[in-house]
CSV table of N, CA, C and O in Angstrom, one decimal:
chain,number,residue,atom,x,y,z
A,1,UNK,N,21.1,-13.0,-25.3
A,1,UNK,CA,22.0,-11.4,-26.0
A,1,UNK,C,21.6,-11.1,-27.6
A,1,UNK,O,20.7,-10.6,-28.1
A,2,UNK,N,22.6,-11.8,-28.0
A,2,UNK,CA,22.6,-12.4,-29.6
A,2,UNK,C,21.2,-12.9,-30.6
A,2,UNK,O,21.0,-12.0,-31.1
A,3,UNK,N,21.4,-13.4,-29.6
A,3,UNK,CA,19.9,-14.7,-30.2
A,3,UNK,C,18.8,-13.5,-30.2
A,3,UNK,O,18.2,-13.2,-31.1
A,4,UNK,N,18.6,-12.7,-28.8
A,4,UNK,CA,17.0,-11.5,-29.0
A,4,UNK,C,17.5,-10.3,-29.8
A,4,UNK,O,16.8,-10.2,-30.3
A,5,UNK,N,19.4,-9.5,-30.2
A,5,UNK,CA,19.4,-8.8,-31.2
A,5,UNK,C,18.3,-9.8,-32.6
A,5,UNK,O,18.3,-8.5,-33.1
A,6,UNK,N,19.4,-10.9,-32.5
A,6,UNK,CA,19.1,-11.4,-33.9
A,6,UNK,C,17.6,-11.9,-34.6
A,6,UNK,O,16.9,-11.2,-35.0
A,7,UNK,N,16.7,-11.9,-33.7
A,7,UNK,CA,15.4,-11.9,-33.7
A,7,UNK,C,13.8,-10.3,-33.2
A,7,UNK,O,13.6,-10.4,-34.8
A,8,UNK,N,14.8,-9.3,-32.8
A,8,UNK,CA,14.8,-8.4,-32.7
A,8,UNK,C,15.1,-7.5,-34.1
A,8,UNK,O,14.3,-6.3,-34.5
A,9,UNK,N,16.2,-7.6,-34.5
A,9,UNK,CA,16.7,-6.8,-35.9
A,9,UNK,C,17.6,-7.6,-36.6
A,9,UNK,O,18.3,-7.9,-36.4
A,10,UNK,N,16.9,-8.2,-37.7
A,10,UNK,CA,17.3,-9.5,-38.5
A,10,UNK,C,18.4,-8.9,-39.1
A,10,UNK,O,19.5,-9.6,-39.9
A,11,UNK,N,18.1,-7.8,-39.9
A,11,UNK,CA,18.5,-7.4,-40.6
A,11,UNK,C,20.2,-6.9,-40.1
A,11,UNK,O,21.2,-6.3,-41.0
A,12,UNK,N,20.7,-6.5,-38.6
A,12,UNK,CA,21.9,-6.6,-38.2
A,12,UNK,C,22.6,-7.2,-38.2
A,12,UNK,O,22.7,-8.4,-38.9
A,13,UNK,N,23.9,-6.6,-38.7
A,13,UNK,CA,24.9,-7.4,-39.0
A,13,UNK,C,25.9,-8.3,-38.0
A,13,UNK,O,26.0,-6.8,-37.1
A,14,UNK,N,25.8,-9.5,-37.1
A,14,UNK,CA,26.2,-9.2,-36.1
A,14,UNK,C,27.6,-10.5,-37.0
A,14,UNK,O,27.6,-11.3,-37.4
A,15,UNK,N,29.1,-10.7,-35.1
A,15,UNK,CA,29.0,-11.9,-35.3
A,15,UNK,C,29.8,-12.5,-33.9
A,15,UNK,O,29.8,-11.5,-32.9
A,16,UNK,N,29.3,-13.6,-33.5
A,16,UNK,CA,30.8,-14.3,-32.4
A,16,UNK,C,31.6,-13.9,-32.4
A,16,UNK,O,32.9,-15.7,-33.2
A,17,UNK,N,33.3,-13.9,-31.7
A,17,UNK,CA,34.5,-13.6,-31.8
A,17,UNK,C,34.9,-13.5,-30.8
A,17,UNK,O,34.7,-13.4,-29.8
A,18,UNK,N,36.1,-13.8,-30.1
A,18,UNK,CA,37.4,-13.6,-29.6
A,18,UNK,C,37.2,-12.8,-29.8
A,18,UNK,O,38.2,-11.8,-31.1
A,19,UNK,N,37.8,-11.6,-28.8
A,19,UNK,CA,38.3,-10.0,-29.6
A,19,UNK,C,39.6,-10.3,-29.7
A,19,UNK,O,40.2,-8.8,-30.4
A,20,UNK,N,40.6,-10.7,-29.4
A,20,UNK,CA,41.7,-11.0,-29.8
A,20,UNK,C,42.1,-11.6,-31.0
A,20,UNK,O,43.1,-10.9,-31.8
A,21,UNK,N,40.9,-11.8,-32.0
A,21,UNK,CA,41.1,-12.5,-33.1
A,21,UNK,C,39.6,-11.4,-34.5
A,21,UNK,O,39.2,-13.1,-34.1
A,22,UNK,N,39.1,-11.0,-34.4
A,22,UNK,CA,38.1,-10.6,-34.6
A,22,UNK,C,38.2,-11.0,-36.8
A,22,UNK,O,39.2,-11.0,-37.6
A,23,UNK,N,37.3,-11.9,-37.1
A,23,UNK,CA,37.1,-12.7,-38.5
A,23,UNK,C,36.6,-11.3,-39.6
A,23,UNK,O,35.3,-10.6,-40.0
A,24,UNK,N,37.5,-10.1,-39.2
A,24,UNK,CA,36.5,-9.2,-40.0
A,24,UNK,C,37.8,-8.8,-40.5
A,24,UNK,O,38.3,-8.1,-40.2
A,25,UNK,N,37.2,-7.7,-41.7
A,25,UNK,CA,38.6,-7.0,-42.4
A,25,UNK,C,38.9,-5.7,-42.1
A,25,UNK,O,37.9,-5.1,-41.3
A,26,UNK,N,39.5,-5.6,-43.3
A,26,UNK,CA,40.6,-3.7,-41.5
A,26,UNK,C,39.8,-2.4,-41.9
A,26,UNK,O,38.7,-2.3,-43.3
A,27,UNK,N,39.2,-1.9,-40.9
A,27,UNK,CA,38.4,-0.6,-41.2
A,27,UNK,C,37.3,-1.0,-41.6
A,27,UNK,O,36.4,-0.1,-42.2
A,28,UNK,N,36.1,-1.5,-40.7
A,28,UNK,CA,35.6,-1.7,-41.8
A,28,UNK,C,34.0,-1.6,-40.7
A,28,UNK,O,33.2,-1.5,-41.0
A,29,UNK,N,34.4,-1.4,-38.9
A,29,UNK,CA,33.6,-1.5,-38.4
A,29,UNK,C,33.5,0.5,-37.7
A,29,UNK,O,34.5,1.0,-37.5
A,30,UNK,N,32.1,0.2,-37.4
A,30,UNK,CA,32.0,1.8,-37.1
A,30,UNK,C,31.9,1.6,-36.1
A,30,UNK,O,33.0,2.9,-34.2
A,31,UNK,N,31.5,1.1,-35.1
A,31,UNK,CA,31.5,0.7,-33.3
A,31,UNK,C,31.2,-0.5,-33.5
A,31,UNK,O,31.0,-1.8,-34.0
A,32,UNK,N,31.9,-0.6,-31.4
A,32,UNK,CA,32.7,-2.0,-30.7
A,32,UNK,C,32.0,-1.4,-29.4
A,32,UNK,O,32.2,0.1,-28.5
A,33,UNK,N,30.9,-2.3,-29.3
A,33,UNK,CA,30.7,-2.1,-28.3
A,33,UNK,C,31.2,-3.1,-26.8
A,33,UNK,O,31.1,-4.4,-27.3
A,34,UNK,N,31.4,-3.1,-25.1
A,34,UNK,CA,32.3,-4.2,-24.8
A,34,UNK,C,31.3,-3.7,-22.7
A,34,UNK,O,31.7,-2.7,-22.8
A,35,UNK,N,30.5,-4.7,-22.6
A,35,UNK,CA,29.9,-4.6,-21.6
A,35,UNK,C,30.5,-5.4,-20.5
A,35,UNK,O,30.0,-6.4,-20.2
A,36,UNK,N,30.5,-4.5,-19.4
A,36,UNK,CA,31.3,-5.2,-17.9
A,36,UNK,C,32.1,-6.8,-18.3
A,36,UNK,O,32.3,-7.8,-18.0
A,37,UNK,N,32.6,-6.4,-19.6
A,37,UNK,CA,33.4,-8.1,-20.2
A,37,UNK,C,34.8,-7.6,-20.3
A,37,UNK,O,36.2,-8.3,-20.1
A,38,UNK,N,35.3,-6.1,-19.8
A,38,UNK,CA,36.8,-5.7,-20.6
A,38,UNK,C,37.8,-6.9,-19.6
A,38,UNK,O,39.1,-6.6,-20.3
A,39,UNK,N,37.6,-7.0,-18.7
A,39,UNK,CA,38.2,-7.2,-17.6
A,39,UNK,C,38.9,-8.9,-18.1
A,39,UNK,O,39.7,-8.8,-17.9
A,40,UNK,N,38.2,-9.3,-18.5
A,40,UNK,CA,38.0,-10.5,-19.3
A,40,UNK,C,39.4,-10.9,-20.6
A,40,UNK,O,40.0,-11.6,-21.0
A,41,UNK,N,39.8,-10.2,-21.4
A,41,UNK,CA,40.3,-9.8,-22.6
A,41,UNK,C,41.5,-9.7,-22.4
A,41,UNK,O,42.1,-8.6,-21.5
A,42,UNK,N,42.9,-10.0,-22.8
A,42,UNK,CA,44.0,-9.9,-23.4
A,42,UNK,C,44.1,-8.4,-24.1
A,42,UNK,O,43.5,-8.1,-25.3
A,43,UNK,N,44.3,-6.6,-22.6
A,43,UNK,CA,44.2,-5.9,-23.6
A,43,UNK,C,44.9,-6.0,-24.5
A,43,UNK,O,44.5,-5.0,-25.8
A,44,UNK,N,46.2,-5.8,-25.1
A,44,UNK,CA,47.2,-5.5,-25.8
A,44,UNK,C,46.8,-6.5,-27.2
A,44,UNK,O,46.3,-6.0,-28.0
A,45,UNK,N,46.1,-7.1,-27.6
A,45,UNK,CA,45.5,-8.0,-28.6
A,45,UNK,C,44.9,-7.2,-28.9
A,45,UNK,O,44.5,-7.6,-30.1
A,46,UNK,N,43.8,-7.6,-27.7
A,46,UNK,CA,42.3,-6.6,-28.7
A,46,UNK,C,42.8,-5.6,-28.7
A,46,UNK,O,42.2,-5.1,-30.0
A,47,UNK,N,43.5,-4.6,-28.3
A,47,UNK,CA,44.2,-3.1,-28.7
A,47,UNK,C,43.7,-3.3,-30.7
A,47,UNK,O,43.9,-1.9,-30.5
A,48,UNK,N,44.7,-3.6,-29.5
A,48,UNK,CA,45.9,-4.3,-31.6
A,48,UNK,C,44.3,-4.5,-32.1
A,48,UNK,O,44.2,-3.9,-33.7
A,49,UNK,N,43.6,-5.8,-32.0
A,49,UNK,CA,42.6,-6.4,-33.5
A,49,UNK,C,41.8,-4.6,-33.7
A,49,UNK,O,41.1,-4.6,-34.9
A,50,UNK,N,41.2,-4.4,-32.1
A,50,UNK,CA,40.6,-3.4,-32.9
A,50,UNK,C,40.6,-1.6,-33.8
A,50,UNK,O,39.7,-1.6,-34.3
A,51,UNK,N,42.0,-1.9,-33.6
A,51,UNK,CA,42.6,-0.4,-34.0
A,51,UNK,C,42.2,-1.1,-35.5
A,51,UNK,O,43.0,-0.5,-36.5
A,52,UNK,N,43.3,-2.4,-36.1
A,52,UNK,CA,42.6,-2.9,-37.4
A,52,UNK,C,41.3,-3.7,-37.6
A,52,UNK,O,41.2,-2.9,-38.9
A,53,UNK,N,40.6,-2.9,-37.1
A,53,UNK,CA,38.9,-3.1,-37.8
A,53,UNK,C,38.2,-2.1,-37.5
A,53,UNK,O,36.8,-1.9,-38.7
A,54,UNK,N,38.0,-1.0,-36.5
A,54,UNK,CA,38.2,0.2,-36.3
A,54,UNK,C,38.3,1.2,-37.3
A,54,UNK,O,39.4,1.7,-37.6
A,55,UNK,N,37.2,1.8,-38.1
A,55,UNK,CA,37.5,2.7,-38.6
A,55,UNK,C,38.5,4.0,-38.1
A,55,UNK,O,37.6,4.2,-37.3
A,56,UNK,N,38.8,4.7,-39.0
A,56,UNK,CA,38.8,6.7,-38.5
A,56,UNK,C,38.1,6.7,-38.5
A,56,UNK,O,37.1,6.6,-38.7
A,57,UNK,N,37.9,7.0,-37.0
A,57,UNK,CA,36.3,8.3,-36.7
A,57,UNK,C,35.7,7.5,-35.3
A,57,UNK,O,34.7,7.5,-35.6
A,58,UNK,N,35.7,5.6,-35.3
A,58,UNK,CA,34.8,5.3,-35.0
A,58,UNK,C,35.2,5.3,-33.5
A,58,UNK,O,36.1,5.7,-32.9
A,59,UNK,N,34.9,4.0,-33.1
A,59,UNK,CA,34.3,4.6,-31.1
A,59,UNK,C,34.7,3.0,-31.2
A,59,UNK,O,34.1,2.0,-31.3
A,60,UNK,N,35.0,3.1,-29.6
A,60,UNK,CA,34.7,2.2,-28.0
A,60,UNK,C,34.2,2.4,-27.2
A,60,UNK,O,34.4,3.7,-26.4
A,61,UNK,N,32.4,1.6,-27.1
A,61,UNK,CA,32.1,1.9,-25.8
A,61,UNK,C,32.2,0.9,-24.8
A,61,UNK,O,32.2,0.0,-25.0
A,62,UNK,N,32.5,1.4,-24.0
A,62,UNK,CA,33.0,0.0,-23.0
A,62,UNK,C,32.2,1.3,-21.7
A,62,UNK,O,31.7,2.0,-21.1
A,63,UNK,N,31.3,-0.2,-20.8
A,63,UNK,CA,30.3,-0.5,-19.8
A,63,UNK,C,30.7,-1.2,-18.8
A,63,UNK,O,31.0,-2.0,-18.6
A,64,UNK,N,30.3,-0.5,-17.1
A,64,UNK,CA,30.7,-1.4,-16.1
A,64,UNK,C,29.7,-0.4,-15.5
A,64,UNK,O,29.1,0.2,-15.4
A,65,UNK,N,29.7,-2.2,-14.6
A,65,UNK,CA,28.3,-1.8,-13.8
A,65,UNK,C,28.7,-1.7,-12.3
A,65,UNK,O,29.8,-3.1,-12.2
A,66,UNK,N,29.3,-0.4,-11.9
A,66,UNK,CA,30.0,-0.4,-10.4
A,66,UNK,C,28.7,0.1,-9.1
A,66,UNK,O,29.0,1.1,-8.6
A,67,UNK,N,27.8,-1.5,-9.0
A,67,UNK,CA,27.1,-1.2,-8.0
A,67,UNK,C,28.2,-0.7,-6.1
A,67,UNK,O,28.5,-1.5,-6.4
A,68,UNK,N,27.2,0.1,-5.6
A,68,UNK,CA,27.6,0.2,-4.3
A,68,UNK,C,27.2,-0.2,-3.7
A,68,UNK,O,26.1,0.6,-3.4
A,69,UNK,N,26.5,-0.8,-2.1
A,69,UNK,CA,25.8,-1.3,-1.3
A,69,UNK,C,26.0,-0.5,-0.3
A,69,UNK,O,26.5,-0.6,0.5
């Protein structure tokens, strides 16, 4: 998916990293998204890292696929 984003939107800034240790400066991110993967992250260190990098007024968007058959 990241490769596809880079092809379709080459000017978009992207980074691939562990959620618990982001290579980003403090308060530099407006939006973090996580789709159906939050349960794989270490919650406490990830939340601490997101608080560090997301600007005041920024957003965290979490998505789940809760299919019921």
